[in-house]
């Protein structure tokens, strides 16, 4: 059964699903649309449902009230509050509590949790109302053009658990919404139409009533009654009312402005037009957007990209005709407004997303943010609006919205920082992309999909840009699916194969949660699989999980090498595949306590460092992933740039001050909703907890996270946290590697030993080692200069002997000189080679040097020799034989190889003559 059949099913029983007492009381009659067959309720008789109605409120709102965006919310909140609804602060637009969504796309998402693969509803109050900012990126092309599309919008969510205390069902819901329309917005009852519909959400669905005024859908009240999908469902135990109304529309219907943007962005549009000095033709603008906003109906495919743009152009020509001006003149008048609307929308979305801890990047939801950010920047650039910066526009938004969303003020500086950095990055990457595109066009290189993916992943160069720059003819259809497949492949390869044979086993009792200090215990063997996987009734072995390595130790005399958790059962893997452990036997488990302690300290250090990084860098820092083992820890955080030495040091300092303060670490179990309300979604640093209870690890006054790992009881136990390395591992992610406790001491001692070696070889002391080193560097530089000067003096002499020692090739007057001497370096050969071919124009000079891991190949060819062979081609041939690559010009070529081929060098030089003869022929 699809949506259509469901609607028909519900509409076949309107008394049960749609009719409410209010309809009789006020006189709403059920009618059927003659065009699409939908049923609707209205006081006046109508031929068509509102889906086919043009907007009739622009420049002529159906009310005397004028409520701008923030004001509209204030009035609505007061109204719902008078109807005993609790106002809940908005949830983050970055949806941290569901794995399947990057962003909060509707108000109901706030209250949905996934437990055991099933969506459940958890309401922090009942009934409630929430001004939920939502982000959606499926209509980006239409934003700014249509007059009413957004990438972010506020959904006023009226939510209620019908069967819980305070709950109500559809009669009261419709009555309340009707009251909002008539009393808060001041709309006459005859203006309102309720349309029968169905809403299918995540794991649940229900009948719904959409309400319209003059062709504009203002809200949709969904009565979520059924659990499951359209084909397999049952009535829910706790039915949910989910009414969502776009605040942008509620405000618009009262203001009747040409576009929804004019009222929803408050004074932002006006301020921008003032800054940019746009005052021309207010009548044309008004008229155009009135027709534009009103003409794009909701009912057909015009909502979708391409078609929408076509209709935009059609409408442009209609309006131009009716105003009696040229189309291109109209476009010139309109486009600055479209640009302002788009930029205002995009900056508002970025403001919320960055405030809530997301960063523009090339991965996940960050990709959408970077797209709109770059779109906004390119619009400013195209319009020549160099005086306006994105961060100044977000400031205007905050100034306007802070009455409604006071938390935005806290993030003002953070948002400014990110937008500034990203704008600079955009300019840089534009230049790089431009150079690359020019090059690709020049050499007429055909890019494969692999090339495109590599460019995208390493430099963030999108195929769209290459298309725009004319470097490719089209974006391959499979580009994004290939890219997505690549990432899911990577994720899938990490999933371990499940061990079979655990069905029906009871959950293992987890002693490590009851008392982390248990290192020895007795337990009964419940199951032995393949002679090497042991299941016990209880265990103190910590299984691999949450980035924490598992415990090692013994079960009786058998070595445990791996511990994992499958469902509720802990599996101990023994080293050898033979064991006399049998089911029913009582055994003794011993954990490698030293290893566990060290892992525990590294693990707790991760929590400390994560908050230290956030406090030092900015609110966008989240744990991206973490790994901790016995003597090493790794924390990947979300951050925009590589860390400077100073930043690393200040993170290290704050982390160690937490150690010194010896803060208590407490662990408590909370109901998930309670934990979220009390500690916010910051607790989900390690990902979402798919359970109804969460284990909250609280480092008092410093860090609170939901975590299932092992932790010290006071931070002082960690002793020392030392960051040993940091690098930017991908766009938007920075890695911190660190050691803690004894490993930190070992690390420092090792460094000191290395320093000692240096001190001794410089005959210096620790205190003076830097001075001594710098002096030694200066000496080395001086020696190099001396050698160069000498080389210049003796080069003509050596060149002479090179020329006389060179071999003349048979059948030609070409001479060849080859040399491989481990004592001589590149610099020598470059001077001598150049001089030699200058002196002897028939000479080919080939030199090979080795240094560290590599082989270097240097080739010079004299003026006459190049007629037979080019130096670059020869360097390439030799390098390939030595396991590398090379190239160059006719006169000078170079290349390299790997020292694995060191033994081949002499042979290679011997057959060079042959090569030259061969190459010379084909050249
Ligand atoms: Zn219709
Ligand atoms: Zn933890």
CSV table of C-alpha atoms and ligand atoms in Angstrom, one decimal, residues 33 35-36 49 51-52, ligand 1:
chain,number,residue,atom,x,y,z
A,33,UNK,CA,-11.5,18.7,-5.1
A,35,UNK,CA,-9.2,18.3,-10.0
A,36,UNK,CA,-7.2,16.0,-7.7
A,49,UNK,CA,-8.5,22.2,-3.0
A,51,UNK,CA,-3.1,22.9,-3.8
A,52,UNK,CA,-4.3,24.6,-7.0
B,1,LIG,ZN1,-6.9,19.4,-5.5
